[in-house]
Tab-separated table of N, CA and C in Angstrom:
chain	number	residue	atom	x	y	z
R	1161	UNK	N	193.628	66.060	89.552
R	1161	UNK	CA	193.232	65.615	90.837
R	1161	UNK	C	191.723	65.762	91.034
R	1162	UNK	N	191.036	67.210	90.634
R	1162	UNK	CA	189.645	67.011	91.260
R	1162	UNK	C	188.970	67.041	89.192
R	1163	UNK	N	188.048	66.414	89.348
R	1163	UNK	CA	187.098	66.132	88.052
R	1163	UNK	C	185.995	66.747	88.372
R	1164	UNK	N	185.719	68.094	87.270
R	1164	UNK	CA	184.317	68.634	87.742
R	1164	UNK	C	183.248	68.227	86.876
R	1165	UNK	N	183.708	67.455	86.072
R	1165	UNK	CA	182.665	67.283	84.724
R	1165	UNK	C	182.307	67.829	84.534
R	1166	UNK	N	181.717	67.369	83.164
R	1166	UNK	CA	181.428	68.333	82.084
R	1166	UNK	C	179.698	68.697	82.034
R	1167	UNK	N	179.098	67.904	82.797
R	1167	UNK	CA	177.489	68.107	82.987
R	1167	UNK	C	177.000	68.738	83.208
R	1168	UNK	N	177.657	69.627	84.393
R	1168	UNK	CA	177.139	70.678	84.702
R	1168	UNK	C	177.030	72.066	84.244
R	1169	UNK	N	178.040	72.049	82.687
R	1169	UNK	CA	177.898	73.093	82.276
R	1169	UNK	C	177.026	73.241	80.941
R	1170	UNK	N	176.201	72.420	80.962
R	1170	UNK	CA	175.164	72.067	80.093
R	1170	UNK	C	173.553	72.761	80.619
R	1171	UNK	N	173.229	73.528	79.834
R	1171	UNK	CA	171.692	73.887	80.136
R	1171	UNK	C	170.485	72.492	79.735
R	1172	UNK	N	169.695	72.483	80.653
R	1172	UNK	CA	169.104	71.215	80.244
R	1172	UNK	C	167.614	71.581	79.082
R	1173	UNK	N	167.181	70.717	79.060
R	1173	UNK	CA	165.828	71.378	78.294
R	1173	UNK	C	164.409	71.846	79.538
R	1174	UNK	N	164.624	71.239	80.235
R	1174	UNK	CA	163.549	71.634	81.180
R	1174	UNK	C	163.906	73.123	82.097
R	1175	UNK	N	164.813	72.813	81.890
R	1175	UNK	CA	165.474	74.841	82.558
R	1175	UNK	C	165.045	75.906	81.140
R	1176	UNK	N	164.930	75.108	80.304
R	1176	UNK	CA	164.590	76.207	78.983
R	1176	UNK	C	162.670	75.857	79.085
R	1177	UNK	N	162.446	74.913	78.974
R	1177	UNK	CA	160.885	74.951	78.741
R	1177	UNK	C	160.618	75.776	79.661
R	1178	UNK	N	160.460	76.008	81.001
R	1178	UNK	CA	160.046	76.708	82.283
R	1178	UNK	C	159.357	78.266	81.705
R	1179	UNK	N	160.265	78.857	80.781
R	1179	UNK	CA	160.311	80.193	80.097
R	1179	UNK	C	158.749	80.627	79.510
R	1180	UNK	N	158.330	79.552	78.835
R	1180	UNK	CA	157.147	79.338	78.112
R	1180	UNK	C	156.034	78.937	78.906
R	1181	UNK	N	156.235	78.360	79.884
R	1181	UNK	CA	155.348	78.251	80.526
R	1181	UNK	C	154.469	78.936	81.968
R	1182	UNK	N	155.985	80.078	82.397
R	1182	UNK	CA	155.627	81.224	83.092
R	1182	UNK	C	154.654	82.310	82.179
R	1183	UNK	N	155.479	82.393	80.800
R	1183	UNK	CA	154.793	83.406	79.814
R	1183	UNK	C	153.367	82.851	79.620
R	1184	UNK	N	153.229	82.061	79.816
R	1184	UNK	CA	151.492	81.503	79.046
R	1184	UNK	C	150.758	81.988	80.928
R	1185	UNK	N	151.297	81.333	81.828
R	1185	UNK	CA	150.156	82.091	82.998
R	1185	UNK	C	150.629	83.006	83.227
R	1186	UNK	N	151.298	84.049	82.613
R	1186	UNK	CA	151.609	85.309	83.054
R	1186	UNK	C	150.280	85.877	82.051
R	1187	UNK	N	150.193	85.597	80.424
R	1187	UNK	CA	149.098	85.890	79.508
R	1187	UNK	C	147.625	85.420	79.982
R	1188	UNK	N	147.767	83.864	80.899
R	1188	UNK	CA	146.256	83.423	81.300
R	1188	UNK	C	145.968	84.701	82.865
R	1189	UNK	N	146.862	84.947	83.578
R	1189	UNK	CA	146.630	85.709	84.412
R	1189	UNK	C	146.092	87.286	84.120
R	1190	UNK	N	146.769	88.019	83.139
R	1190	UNK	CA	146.393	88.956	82.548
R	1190	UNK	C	145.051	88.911	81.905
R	1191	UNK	N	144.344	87.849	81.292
R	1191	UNK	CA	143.411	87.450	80.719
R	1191	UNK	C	142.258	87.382	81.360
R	1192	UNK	N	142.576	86.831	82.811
R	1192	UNK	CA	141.375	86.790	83.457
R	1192	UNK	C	141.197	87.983	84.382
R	1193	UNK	N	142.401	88.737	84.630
R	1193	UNK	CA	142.337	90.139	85.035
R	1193	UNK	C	141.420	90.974	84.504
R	1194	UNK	N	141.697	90.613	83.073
R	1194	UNK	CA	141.252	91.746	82.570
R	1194	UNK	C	139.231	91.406	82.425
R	1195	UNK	N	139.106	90.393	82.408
R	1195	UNK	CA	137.663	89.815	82.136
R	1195	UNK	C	136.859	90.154	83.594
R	1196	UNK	N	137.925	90.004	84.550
R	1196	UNK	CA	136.947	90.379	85.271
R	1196	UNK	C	137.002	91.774	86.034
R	1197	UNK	N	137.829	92.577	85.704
R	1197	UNK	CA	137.768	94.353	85.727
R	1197	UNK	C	136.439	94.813	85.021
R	1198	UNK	N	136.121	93.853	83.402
R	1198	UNK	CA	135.453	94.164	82.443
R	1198	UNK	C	133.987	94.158	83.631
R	1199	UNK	N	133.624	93.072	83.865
R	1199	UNK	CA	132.517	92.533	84.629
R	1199	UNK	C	132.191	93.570	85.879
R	1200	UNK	N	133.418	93.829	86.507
R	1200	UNK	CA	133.438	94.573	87.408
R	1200	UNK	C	132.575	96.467	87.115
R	1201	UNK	N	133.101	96.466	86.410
R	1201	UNK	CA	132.813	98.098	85.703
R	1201	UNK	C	131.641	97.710	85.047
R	1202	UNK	N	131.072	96.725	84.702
R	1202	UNK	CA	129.725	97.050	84.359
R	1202	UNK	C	128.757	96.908	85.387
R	1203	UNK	N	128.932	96.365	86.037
R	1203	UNK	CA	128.159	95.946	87.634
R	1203	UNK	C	128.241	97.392	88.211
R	1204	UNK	N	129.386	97.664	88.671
R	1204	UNK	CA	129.196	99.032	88.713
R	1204	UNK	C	128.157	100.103	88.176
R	1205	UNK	N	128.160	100.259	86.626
R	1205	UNK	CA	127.737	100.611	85.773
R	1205	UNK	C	126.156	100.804	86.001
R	1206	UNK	N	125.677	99.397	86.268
R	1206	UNK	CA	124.588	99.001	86.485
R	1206	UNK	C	123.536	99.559	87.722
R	1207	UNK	N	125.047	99.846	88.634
R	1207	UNK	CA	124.444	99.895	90.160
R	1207	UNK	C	124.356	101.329	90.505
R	1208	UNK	N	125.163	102.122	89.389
R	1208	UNK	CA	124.852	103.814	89.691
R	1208	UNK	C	123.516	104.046	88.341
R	1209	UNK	N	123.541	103.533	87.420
R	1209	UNK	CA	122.202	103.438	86.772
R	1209	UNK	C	120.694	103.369	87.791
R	1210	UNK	N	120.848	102.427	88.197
R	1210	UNK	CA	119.859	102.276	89.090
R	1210	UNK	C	119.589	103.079	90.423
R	1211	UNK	N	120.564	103.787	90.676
R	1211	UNK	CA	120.829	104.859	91.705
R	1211	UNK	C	120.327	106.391	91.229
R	1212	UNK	N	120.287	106.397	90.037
R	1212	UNK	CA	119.883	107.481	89.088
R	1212	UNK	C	121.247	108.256	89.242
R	1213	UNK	N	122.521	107.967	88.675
R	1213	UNK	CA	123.512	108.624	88.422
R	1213	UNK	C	124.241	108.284	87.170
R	1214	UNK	N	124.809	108.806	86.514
R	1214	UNK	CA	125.469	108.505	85.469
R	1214	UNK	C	126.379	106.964	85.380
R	1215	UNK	N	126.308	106.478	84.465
R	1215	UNK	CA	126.778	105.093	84.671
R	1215	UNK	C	128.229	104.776	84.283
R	1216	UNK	N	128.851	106.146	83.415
R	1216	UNK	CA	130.394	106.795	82.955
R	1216	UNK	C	131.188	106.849	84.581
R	1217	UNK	N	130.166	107.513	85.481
R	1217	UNK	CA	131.127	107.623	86.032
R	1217	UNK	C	131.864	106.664	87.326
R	1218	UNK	N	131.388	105.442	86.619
R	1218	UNK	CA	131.757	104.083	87.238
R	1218	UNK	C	133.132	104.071	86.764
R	1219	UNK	N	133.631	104.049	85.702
R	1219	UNK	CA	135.176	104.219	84.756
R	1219	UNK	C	136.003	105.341	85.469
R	1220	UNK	N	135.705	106.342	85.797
R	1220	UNK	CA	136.654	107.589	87.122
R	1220	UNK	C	136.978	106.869	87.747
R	1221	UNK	N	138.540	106.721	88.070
R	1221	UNK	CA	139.070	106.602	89.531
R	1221	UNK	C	138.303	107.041	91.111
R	1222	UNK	N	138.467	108.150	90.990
R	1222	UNK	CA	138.305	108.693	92.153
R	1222	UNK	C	137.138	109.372	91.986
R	1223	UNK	N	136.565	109.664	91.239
R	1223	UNK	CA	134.811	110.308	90.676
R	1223	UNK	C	133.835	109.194	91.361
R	1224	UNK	N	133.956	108.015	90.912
R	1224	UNK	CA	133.257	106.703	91.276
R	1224	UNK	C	133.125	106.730	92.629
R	1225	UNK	N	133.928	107.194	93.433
R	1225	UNK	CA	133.999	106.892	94.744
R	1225	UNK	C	133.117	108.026	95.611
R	1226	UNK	N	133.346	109.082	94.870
R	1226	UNK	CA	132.431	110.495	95.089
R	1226	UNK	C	130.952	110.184	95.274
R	1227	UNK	N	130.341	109.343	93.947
R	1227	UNK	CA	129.181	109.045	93.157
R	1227	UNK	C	129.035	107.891	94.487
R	1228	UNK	N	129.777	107.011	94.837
R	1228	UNK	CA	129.166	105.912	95.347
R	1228	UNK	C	128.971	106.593	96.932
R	1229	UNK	N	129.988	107.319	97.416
R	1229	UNK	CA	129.318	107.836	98.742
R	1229	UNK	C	127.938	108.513	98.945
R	1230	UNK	N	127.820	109.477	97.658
R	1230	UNK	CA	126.532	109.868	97.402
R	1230	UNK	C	125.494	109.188	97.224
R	1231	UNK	N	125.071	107.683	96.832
R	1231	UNK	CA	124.319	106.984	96.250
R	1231	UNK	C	124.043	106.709	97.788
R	1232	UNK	N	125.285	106.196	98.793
R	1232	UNK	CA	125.049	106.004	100.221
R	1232	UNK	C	124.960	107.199	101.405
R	1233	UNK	N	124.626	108.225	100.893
R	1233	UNK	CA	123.863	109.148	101.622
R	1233	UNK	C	125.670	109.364	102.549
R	1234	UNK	N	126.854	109.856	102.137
R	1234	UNK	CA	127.997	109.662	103.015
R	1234	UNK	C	128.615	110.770	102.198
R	1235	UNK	N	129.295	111.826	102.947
R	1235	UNK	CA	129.559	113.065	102.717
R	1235	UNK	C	130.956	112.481	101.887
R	1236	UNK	N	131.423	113.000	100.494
R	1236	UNK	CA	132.171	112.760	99.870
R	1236	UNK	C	133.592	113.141	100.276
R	1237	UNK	N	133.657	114.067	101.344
R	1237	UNK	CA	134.696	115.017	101.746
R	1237	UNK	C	135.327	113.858	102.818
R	1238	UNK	N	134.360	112.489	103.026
R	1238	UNK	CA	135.707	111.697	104.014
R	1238	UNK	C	136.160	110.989	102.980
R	1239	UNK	N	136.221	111.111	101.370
R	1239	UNK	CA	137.761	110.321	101.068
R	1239	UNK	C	138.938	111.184	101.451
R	1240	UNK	N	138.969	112.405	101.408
R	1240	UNK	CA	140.070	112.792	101.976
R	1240	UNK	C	140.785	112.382	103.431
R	1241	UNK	N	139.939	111.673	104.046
R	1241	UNK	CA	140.789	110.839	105.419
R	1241	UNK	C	142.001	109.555	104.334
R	1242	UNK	N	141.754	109.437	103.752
R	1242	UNK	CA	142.317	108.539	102.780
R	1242	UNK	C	143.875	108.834	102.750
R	1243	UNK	N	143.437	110.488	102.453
R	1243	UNK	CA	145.221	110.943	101.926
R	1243	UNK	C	146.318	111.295	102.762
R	1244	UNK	N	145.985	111.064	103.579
R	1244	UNK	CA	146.390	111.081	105.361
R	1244	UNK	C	147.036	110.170	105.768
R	1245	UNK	N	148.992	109.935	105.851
R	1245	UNK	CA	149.252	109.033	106.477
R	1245	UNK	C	148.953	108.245	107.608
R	1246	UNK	N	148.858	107.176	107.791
R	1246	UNK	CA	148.569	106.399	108.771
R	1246	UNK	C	146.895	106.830	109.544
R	1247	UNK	N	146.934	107.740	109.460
R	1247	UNK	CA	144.994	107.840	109.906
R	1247	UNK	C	144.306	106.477	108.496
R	1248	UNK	N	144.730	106.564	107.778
R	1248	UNK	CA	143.969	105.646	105.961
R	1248	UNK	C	144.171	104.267	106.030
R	1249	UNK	N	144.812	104.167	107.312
R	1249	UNK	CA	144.906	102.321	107.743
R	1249	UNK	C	143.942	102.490	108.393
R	1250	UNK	N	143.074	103.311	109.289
R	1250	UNK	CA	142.244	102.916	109.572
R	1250	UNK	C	141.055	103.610	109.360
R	1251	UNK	N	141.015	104.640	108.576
R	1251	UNK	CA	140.141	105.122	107.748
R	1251	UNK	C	139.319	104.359	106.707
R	1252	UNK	N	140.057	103.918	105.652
R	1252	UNK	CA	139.903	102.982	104.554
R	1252	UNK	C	139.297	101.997	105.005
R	1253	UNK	N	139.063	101.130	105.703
R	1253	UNK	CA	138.497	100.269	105.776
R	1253	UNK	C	137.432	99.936	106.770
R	1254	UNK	N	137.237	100.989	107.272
R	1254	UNK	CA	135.887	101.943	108.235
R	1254	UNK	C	134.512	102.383	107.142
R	1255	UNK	N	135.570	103.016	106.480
R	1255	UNK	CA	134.804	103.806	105.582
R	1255	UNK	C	134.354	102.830	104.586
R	1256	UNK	N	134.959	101.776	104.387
R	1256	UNK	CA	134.318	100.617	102.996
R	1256	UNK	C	133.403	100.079	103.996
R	1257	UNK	N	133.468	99.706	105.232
R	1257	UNK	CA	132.535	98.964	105.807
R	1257	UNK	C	130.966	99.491	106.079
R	1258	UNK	N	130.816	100.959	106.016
R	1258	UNK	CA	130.052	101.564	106.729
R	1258	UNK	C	129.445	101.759	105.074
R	1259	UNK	N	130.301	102.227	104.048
R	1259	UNK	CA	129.842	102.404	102.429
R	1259	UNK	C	128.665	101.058	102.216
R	1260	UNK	N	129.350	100.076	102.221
R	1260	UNK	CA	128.926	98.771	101.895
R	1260	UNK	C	127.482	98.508	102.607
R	1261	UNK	N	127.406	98.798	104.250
R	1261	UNK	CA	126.268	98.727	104.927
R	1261	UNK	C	124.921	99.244	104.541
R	1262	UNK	N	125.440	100.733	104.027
R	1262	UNK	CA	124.283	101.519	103.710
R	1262	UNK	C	124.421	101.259	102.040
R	1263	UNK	N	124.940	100.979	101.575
R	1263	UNK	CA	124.598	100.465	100.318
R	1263	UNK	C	123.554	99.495	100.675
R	1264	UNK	N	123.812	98.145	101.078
R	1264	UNK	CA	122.663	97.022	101.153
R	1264	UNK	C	121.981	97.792	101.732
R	1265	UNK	N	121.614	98.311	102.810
R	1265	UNK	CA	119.925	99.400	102.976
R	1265	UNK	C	119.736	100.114	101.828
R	1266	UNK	N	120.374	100.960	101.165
R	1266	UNK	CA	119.744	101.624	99.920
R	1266	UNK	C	118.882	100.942	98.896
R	1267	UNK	N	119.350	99.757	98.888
R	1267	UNK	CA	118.690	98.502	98.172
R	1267	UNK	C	117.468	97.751	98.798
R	1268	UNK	N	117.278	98.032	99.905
R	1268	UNK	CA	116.355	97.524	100.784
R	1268	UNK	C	116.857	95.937	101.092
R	1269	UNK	N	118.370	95.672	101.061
R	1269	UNK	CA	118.832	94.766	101.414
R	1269	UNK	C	119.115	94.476	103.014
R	1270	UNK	N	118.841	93.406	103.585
R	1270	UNK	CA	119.418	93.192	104.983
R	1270	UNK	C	121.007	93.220	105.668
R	1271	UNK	N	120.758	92.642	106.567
R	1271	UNK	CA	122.330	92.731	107.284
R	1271	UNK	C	122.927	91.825	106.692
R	1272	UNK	N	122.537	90.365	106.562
R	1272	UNK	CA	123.565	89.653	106.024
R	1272	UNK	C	123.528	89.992	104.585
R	1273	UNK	N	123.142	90.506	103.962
R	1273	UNK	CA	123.445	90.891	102.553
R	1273	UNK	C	124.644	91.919	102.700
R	1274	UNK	N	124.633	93.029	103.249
R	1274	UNK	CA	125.756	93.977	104.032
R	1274	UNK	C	127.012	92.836	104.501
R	1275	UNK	N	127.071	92.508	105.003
R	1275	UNK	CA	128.018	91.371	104.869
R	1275	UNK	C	128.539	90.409	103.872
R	1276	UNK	N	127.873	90.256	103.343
R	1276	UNK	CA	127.901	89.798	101.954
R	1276	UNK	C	128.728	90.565	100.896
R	1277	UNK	N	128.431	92.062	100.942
R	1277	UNK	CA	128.929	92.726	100.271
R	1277	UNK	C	130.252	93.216	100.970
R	1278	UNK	N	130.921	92.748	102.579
R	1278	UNK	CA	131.824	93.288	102.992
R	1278	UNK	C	132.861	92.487	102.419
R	1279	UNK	N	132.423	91.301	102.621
R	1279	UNK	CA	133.802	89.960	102.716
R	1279	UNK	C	133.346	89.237	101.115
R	1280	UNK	N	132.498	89.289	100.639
R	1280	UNK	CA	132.621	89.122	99.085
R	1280	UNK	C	132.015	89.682	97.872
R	1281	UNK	N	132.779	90.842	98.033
R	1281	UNK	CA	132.598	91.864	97.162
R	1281	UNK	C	132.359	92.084	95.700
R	1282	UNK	N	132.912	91.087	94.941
R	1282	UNK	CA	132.560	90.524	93.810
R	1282	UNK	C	131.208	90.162	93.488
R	1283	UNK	N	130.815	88.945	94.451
R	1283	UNK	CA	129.233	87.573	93.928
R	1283	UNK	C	128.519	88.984	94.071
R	1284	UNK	N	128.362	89.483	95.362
R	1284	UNK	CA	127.244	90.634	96.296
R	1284	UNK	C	127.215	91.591	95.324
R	1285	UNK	N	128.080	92.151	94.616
R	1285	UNK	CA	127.810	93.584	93.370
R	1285	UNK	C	127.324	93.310	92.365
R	1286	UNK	N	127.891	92.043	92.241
R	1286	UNK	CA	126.844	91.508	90.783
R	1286	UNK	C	125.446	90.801	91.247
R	1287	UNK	N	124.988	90.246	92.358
R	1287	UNK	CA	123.886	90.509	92.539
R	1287	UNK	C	123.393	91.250	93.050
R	1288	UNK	N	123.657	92.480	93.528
R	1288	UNK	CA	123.245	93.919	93.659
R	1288	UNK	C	122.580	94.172	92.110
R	1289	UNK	N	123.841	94.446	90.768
R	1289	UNK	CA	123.796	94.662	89.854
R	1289	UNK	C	122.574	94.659	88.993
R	1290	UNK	N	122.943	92.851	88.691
R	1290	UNK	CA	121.765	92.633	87.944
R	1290	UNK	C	120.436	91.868	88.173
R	1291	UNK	N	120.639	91.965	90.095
R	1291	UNK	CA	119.170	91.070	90.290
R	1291	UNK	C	117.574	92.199	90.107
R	1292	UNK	N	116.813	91.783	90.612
R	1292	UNK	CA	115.491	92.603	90.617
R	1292	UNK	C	115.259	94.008	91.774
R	1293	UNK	N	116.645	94.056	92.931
R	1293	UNK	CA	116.414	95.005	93.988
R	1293	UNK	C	116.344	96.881	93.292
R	1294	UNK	N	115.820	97.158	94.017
R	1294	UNK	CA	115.899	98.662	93.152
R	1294	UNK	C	116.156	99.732	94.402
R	1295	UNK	N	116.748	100.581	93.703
R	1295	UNK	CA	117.046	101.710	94.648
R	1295	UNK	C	116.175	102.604	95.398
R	1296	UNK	N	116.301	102.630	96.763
R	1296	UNK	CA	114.975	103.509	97.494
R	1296	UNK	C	115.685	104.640	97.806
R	1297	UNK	N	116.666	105.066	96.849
R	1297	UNK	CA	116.515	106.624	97.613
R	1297	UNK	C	116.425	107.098	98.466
């Protein structure tokens, strides 16, 4: 009485290709992850060099963050607002804003450069990094 055919119990080839082609941007995604972590940590690198601090300790987790409050004249003892439920929603991102500010002054950079470095954090570190500005201490 009812006919379910037989088609549907067939895998097709395009349900199989799919496999290979998640795996390749799962490898192109990883790829460019990783290229630009690389980029990232040397910019870094670059920017506590020029701060007169060790340039290793751009690669620390949580050392880096020590080093960079210091470079911005910012008592190292407020990452611990960090570890603090619910105060670190609005800690964290107080504290990057105000980091970032006095970073571009340390550089003798302006306000919109400070901005620059809030909302695109990437272009702004690498030209922090490797342009001609130097650290005033």
């Amino acid at each position: 009485m009812y006919d379910y055919g037989t088609e549907s119990f067939y895998v097709t080839a395009s349900a199989t290709g799919n496999t290979g082609t998640i795996a390749i941007s799962m490898v192109m995604y990883m790829i460019v992850s990783l290229c630009i972590t690389i980029v990232s940590i040397v910019a870094l690198w670059r920017i506590f060099k020029k701060a007169g601090k060790p340039g290793w300790a751009s690669i620390i987790p949580i050392y880096n963050l020590v080093v960079m409050f210091q470079i911005c004249d910012m008592s190292p003892w407020l990452i611990l607002l960090n570890l603090i439920p619910f105060v670190n929603f609005v800690s964290a991102p107080i504290l990057s804003i105000v980091m970032n500010a006095k970073l571009a002054g340390k550089f003798g950079k302006g306000v919109g450069f400070a901005l620059g470095l809030i909302f695109f954090n990437f272009i702004f570190t690498l030209i922090l990094a490797f342009g001609d500005s130097e650290y005033e201490g």
